[in-house]
Coordinates of N, CA and C in Angstrom, one line a residue:
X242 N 108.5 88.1 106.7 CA 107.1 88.5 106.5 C 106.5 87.6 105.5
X243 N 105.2 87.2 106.0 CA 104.5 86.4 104.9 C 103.3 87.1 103.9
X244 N 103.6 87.0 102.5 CA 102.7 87.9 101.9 C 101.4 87.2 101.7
X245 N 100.5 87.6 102.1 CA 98.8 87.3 101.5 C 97.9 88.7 100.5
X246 N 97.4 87.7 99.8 CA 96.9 88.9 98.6 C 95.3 87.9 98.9
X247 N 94.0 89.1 98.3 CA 92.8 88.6 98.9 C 92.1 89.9 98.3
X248 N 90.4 89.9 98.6 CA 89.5 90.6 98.6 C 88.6 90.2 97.9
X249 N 87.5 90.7 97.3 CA 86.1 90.8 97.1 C 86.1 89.9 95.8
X250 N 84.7 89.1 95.3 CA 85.2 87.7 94.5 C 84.8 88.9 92.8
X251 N 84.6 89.8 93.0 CA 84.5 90.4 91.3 C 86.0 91.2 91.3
X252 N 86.6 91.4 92.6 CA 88.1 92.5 92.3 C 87.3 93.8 92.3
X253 N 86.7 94.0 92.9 CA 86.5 95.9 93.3 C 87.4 96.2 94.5
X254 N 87.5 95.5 95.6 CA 88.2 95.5 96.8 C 89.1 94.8 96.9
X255 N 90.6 95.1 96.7 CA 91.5 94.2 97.0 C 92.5 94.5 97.9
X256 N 93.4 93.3 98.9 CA 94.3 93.8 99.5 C 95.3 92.8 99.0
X257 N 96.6 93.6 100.2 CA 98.1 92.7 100.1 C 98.3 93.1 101.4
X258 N 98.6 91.8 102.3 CA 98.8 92.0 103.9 C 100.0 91.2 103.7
X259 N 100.7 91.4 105.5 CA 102.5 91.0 105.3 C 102.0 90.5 106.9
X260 N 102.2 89.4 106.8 CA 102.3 88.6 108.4 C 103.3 88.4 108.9
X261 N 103.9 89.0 110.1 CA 104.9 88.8 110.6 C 105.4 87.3 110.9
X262 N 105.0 86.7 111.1 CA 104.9 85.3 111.2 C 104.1 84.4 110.5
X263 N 104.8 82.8 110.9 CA 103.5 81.7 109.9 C 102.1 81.9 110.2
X264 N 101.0 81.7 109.0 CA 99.9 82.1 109.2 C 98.8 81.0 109.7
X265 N 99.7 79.7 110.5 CA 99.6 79.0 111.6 C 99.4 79.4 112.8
X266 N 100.5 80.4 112.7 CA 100.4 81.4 114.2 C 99.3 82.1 114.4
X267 N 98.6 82.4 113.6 CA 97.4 83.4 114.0 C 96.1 82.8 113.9
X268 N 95.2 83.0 114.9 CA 94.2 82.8 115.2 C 93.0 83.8 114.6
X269 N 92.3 82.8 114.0 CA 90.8 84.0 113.1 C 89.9 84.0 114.5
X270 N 89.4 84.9 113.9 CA 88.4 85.7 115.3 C 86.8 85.4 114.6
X271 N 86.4 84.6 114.9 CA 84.6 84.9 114.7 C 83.7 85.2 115.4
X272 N 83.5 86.4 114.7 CA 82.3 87.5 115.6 C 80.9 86.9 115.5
X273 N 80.2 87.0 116.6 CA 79.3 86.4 117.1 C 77.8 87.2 116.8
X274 N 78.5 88.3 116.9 CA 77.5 89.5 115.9 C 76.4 88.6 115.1
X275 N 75.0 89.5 114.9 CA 74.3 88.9 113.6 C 74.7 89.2 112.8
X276 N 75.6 90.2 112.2 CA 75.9 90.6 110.8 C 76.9 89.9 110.6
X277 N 77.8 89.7 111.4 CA 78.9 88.7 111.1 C 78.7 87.6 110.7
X278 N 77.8 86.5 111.8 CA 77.4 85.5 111.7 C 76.4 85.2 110.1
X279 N 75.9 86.0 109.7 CA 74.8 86.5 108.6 C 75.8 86.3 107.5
X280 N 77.3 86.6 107.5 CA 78.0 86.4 106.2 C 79.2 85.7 106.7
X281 N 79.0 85.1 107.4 CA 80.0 83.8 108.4 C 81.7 84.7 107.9
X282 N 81.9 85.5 108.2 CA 83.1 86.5 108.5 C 83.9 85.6 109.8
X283 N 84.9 85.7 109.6 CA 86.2 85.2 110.3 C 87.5 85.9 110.2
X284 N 88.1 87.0 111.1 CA 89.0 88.0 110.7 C 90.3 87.7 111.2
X285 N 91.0 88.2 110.6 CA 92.3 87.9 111.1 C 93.4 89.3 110.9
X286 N 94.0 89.5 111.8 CA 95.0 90.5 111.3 C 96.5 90.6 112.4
X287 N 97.1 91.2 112.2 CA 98.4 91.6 112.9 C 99.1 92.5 113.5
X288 N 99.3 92.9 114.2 CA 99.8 94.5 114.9 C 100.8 94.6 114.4
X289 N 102.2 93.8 113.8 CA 103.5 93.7 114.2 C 103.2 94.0 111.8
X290 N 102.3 93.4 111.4 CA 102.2 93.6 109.7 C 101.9 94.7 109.1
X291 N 101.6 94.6 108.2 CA 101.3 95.7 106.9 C 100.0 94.9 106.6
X292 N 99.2 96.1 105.6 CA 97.9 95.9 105.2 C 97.5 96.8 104.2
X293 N 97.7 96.6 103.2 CA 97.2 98.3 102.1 C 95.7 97.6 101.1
X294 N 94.5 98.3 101.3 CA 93.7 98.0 101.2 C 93.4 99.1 99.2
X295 N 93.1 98.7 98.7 CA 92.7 99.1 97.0 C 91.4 99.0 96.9
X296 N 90.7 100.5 96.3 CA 89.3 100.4 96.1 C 89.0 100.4 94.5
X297 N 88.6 100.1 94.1 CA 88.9 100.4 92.2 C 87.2 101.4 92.4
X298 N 86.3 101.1 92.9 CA 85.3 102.0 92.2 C 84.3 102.2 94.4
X299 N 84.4 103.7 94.5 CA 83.7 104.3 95.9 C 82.6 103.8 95.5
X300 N 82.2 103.9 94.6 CA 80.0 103.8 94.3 C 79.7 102.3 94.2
X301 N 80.8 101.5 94.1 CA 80.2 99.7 94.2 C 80.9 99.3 95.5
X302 N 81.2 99.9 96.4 CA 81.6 99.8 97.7 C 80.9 100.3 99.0
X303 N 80.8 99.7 99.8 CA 79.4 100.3 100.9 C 80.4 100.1 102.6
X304 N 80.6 101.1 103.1 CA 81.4 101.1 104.2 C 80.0 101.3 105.4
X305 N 79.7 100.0 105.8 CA 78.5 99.6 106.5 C 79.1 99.7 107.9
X306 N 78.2 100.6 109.1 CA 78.3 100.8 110.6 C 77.4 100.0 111.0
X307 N 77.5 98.6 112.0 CA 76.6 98.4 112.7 C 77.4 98.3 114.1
X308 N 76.4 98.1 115.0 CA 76.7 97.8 116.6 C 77.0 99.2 117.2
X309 N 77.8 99.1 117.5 CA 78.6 100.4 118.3 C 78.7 101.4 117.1
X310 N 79.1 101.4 116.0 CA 78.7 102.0 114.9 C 79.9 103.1 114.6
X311 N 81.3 102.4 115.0 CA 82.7 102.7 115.4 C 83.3 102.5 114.2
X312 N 82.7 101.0 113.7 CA 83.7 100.3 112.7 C 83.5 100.9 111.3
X313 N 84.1 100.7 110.2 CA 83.3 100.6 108.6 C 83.7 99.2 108.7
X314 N 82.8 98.6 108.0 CA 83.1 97.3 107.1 C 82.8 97.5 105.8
X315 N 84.1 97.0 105.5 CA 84.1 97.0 103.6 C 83.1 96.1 102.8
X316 N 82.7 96.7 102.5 CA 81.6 95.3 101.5 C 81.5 95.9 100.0
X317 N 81.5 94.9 99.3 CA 81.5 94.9 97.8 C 79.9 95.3 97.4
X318 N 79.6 96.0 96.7 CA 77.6 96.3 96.4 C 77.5 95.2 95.4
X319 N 78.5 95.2 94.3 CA 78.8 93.9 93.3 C 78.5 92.5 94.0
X320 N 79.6 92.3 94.6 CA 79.8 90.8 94.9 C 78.8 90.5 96.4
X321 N 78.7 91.3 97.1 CA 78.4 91.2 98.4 C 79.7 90.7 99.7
X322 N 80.5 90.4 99.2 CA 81.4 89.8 99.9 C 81.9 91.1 101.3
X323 N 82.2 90.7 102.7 CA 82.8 91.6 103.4 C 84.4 91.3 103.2
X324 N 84.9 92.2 103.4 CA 86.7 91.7 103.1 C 87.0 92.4 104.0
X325 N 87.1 93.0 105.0 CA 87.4 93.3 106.4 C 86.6 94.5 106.7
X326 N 87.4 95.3 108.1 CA 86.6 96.3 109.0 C 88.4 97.6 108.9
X327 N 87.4 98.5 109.0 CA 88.6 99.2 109.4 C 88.2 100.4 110.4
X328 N 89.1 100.8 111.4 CA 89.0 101.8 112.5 C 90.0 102.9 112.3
X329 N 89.4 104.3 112.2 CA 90.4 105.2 112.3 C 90.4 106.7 113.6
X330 N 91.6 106.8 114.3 CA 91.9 107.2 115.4 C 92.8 107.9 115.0
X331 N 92.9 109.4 115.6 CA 94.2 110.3 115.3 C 94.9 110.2 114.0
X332 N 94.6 109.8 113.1 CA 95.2 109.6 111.8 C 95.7 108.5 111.5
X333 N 95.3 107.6 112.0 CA 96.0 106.5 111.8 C 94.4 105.5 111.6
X334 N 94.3 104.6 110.3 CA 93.9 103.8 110.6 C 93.7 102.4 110.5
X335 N 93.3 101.4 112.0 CA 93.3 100.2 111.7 C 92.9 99.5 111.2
X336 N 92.9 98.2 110.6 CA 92.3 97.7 109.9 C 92.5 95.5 110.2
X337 N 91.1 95.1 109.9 CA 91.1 93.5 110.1 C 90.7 93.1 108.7
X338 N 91.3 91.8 108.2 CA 90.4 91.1 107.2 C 89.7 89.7 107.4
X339 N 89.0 89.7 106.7 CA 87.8 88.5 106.7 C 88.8 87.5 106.2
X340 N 89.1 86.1 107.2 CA 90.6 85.3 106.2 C 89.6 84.8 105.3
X341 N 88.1 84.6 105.0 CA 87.7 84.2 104.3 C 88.0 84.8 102.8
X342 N 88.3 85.7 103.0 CA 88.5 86.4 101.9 C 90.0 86.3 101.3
X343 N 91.1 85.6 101.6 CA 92.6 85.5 101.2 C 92.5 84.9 99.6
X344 N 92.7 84.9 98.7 CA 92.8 84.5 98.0 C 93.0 83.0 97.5
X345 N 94.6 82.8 98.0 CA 95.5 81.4 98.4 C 94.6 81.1 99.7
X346 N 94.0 79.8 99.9 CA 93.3 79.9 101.4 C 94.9 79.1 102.1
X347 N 94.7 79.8 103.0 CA 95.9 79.3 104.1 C 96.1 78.4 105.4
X348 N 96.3 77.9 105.6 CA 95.9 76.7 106.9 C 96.6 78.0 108.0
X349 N 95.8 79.0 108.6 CA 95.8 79.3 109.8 C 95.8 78.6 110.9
X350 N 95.6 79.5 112.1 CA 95.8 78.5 113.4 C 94.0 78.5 113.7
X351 N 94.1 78.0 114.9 CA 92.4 77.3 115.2 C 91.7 79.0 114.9
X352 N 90.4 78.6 114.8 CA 89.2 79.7 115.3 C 88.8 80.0 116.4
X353 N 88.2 80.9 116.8 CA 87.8 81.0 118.4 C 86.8 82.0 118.1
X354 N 85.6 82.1 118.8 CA 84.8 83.3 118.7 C 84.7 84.1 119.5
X355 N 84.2 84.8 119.0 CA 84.5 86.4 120.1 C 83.6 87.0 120.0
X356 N 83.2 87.6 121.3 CA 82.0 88.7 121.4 C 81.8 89.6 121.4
X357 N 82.0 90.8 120.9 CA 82.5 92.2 121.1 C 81.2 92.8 121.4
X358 N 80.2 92.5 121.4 CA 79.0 93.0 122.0 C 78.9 92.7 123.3
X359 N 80.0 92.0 124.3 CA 80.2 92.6 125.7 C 81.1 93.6 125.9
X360 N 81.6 94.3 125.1 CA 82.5 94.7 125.3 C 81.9 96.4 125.1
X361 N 82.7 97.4 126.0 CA 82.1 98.9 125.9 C 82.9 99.4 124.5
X362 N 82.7 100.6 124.2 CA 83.3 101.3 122.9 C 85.0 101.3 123.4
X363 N 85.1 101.7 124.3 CA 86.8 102.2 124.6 C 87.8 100.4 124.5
X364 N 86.7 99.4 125.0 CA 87.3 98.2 125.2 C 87.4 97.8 123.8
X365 N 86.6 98.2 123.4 CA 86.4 97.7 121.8 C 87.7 98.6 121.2
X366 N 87.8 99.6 121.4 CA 89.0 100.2 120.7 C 90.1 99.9 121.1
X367 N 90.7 99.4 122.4 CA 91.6 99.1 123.3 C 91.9 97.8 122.5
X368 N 90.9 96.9 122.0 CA 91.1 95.6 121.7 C 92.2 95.7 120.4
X369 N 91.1 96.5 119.5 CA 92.1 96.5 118.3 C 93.2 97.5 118.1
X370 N 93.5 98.4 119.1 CA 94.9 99.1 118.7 C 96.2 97.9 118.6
X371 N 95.8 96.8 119.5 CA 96.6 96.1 119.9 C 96.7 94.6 119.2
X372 N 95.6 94.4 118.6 CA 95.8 93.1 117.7 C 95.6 93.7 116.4
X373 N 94.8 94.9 115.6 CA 94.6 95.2 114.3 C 96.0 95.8 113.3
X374 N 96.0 95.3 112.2 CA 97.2 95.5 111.5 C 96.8 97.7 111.9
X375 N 98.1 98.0 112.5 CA 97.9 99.5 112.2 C 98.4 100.0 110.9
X376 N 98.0 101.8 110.6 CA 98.9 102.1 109.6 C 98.8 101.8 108.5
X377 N 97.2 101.1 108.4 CA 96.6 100.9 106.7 C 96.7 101.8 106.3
X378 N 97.1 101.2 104.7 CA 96.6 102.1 103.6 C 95.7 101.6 102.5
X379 N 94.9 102.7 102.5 CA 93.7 102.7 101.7 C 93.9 103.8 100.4
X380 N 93.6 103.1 99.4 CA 93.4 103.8 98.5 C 92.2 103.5 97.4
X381 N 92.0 104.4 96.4 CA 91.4 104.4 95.7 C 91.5 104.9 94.5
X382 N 91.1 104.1 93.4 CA 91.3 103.8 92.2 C 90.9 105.0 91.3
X383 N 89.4 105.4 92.1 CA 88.6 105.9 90.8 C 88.6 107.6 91.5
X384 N 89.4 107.6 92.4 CA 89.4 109.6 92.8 C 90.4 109.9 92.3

């Protein structure tokens, strides 16, 4: 497992993700979205990793729904930075990060973009059971 540590540029949002593989192997995803494209977001995650997400303060953090209105995206109110998306289903939930946001920047593998605004809600969820790190944890600092 490869460890990456990352999140939000003041530290209100931070993670530690574990890549099952070199982080050559993985392909960032850039969403083609206006909002994505609006904070040039590029995500990356892993089905086979780990992902524990740290909130130090709920009230400088803004869990923003757009499109299908399925996702949260983590955004700092402080910094403005997005540092990933997370989906939750039956108790479980998934979660992507912005590699723009890694701390160490890493020579990942190529980019590719992606359109999830062809895609229906169930496809949309079908997509990330199967590429999004599952089994996040999320916590928080200030409850």
């Amino acid at each position: 497992m490869v460890k990456i540590y990352g999140g939000c540029y003041c530290g209100n949002i931070t993670y530690a993700a574990e890549l099952a593989d070199s982080p050559r192997s993985y392909t960032t995803r850039t969403c083609d979205c206006d909002f994505c494209t609006a904070h040039g977001a590029s995500y990356v995650s892993d089905s086979k990793g780990k992902l524990a997400l740290e909130i130090k303060s709920e009230k400088e953090t803004s869990r923003f729904r757009q499109g299908s209105g399925i996702v949260d995206f983590l955004i700092c109110r402080n910094c403005g930075v997005v540092v990933g998306a997370c989906y939750e289903e039956g108790g479980i939930l998934y979660g992507a990060i912005n590699s723009k946001s890694v701390r160490k920047k890493l020579a990942f593998g190529e980019s590719i973009s992606v359109s999830p605004k062809k895609l229906n809600d169930s496809e949309k969820v079908k997509r990330w059971k199967e590429i999004w790190f599952p089994n996040v944890r999320l916590t928080h600092r200030d409850a």
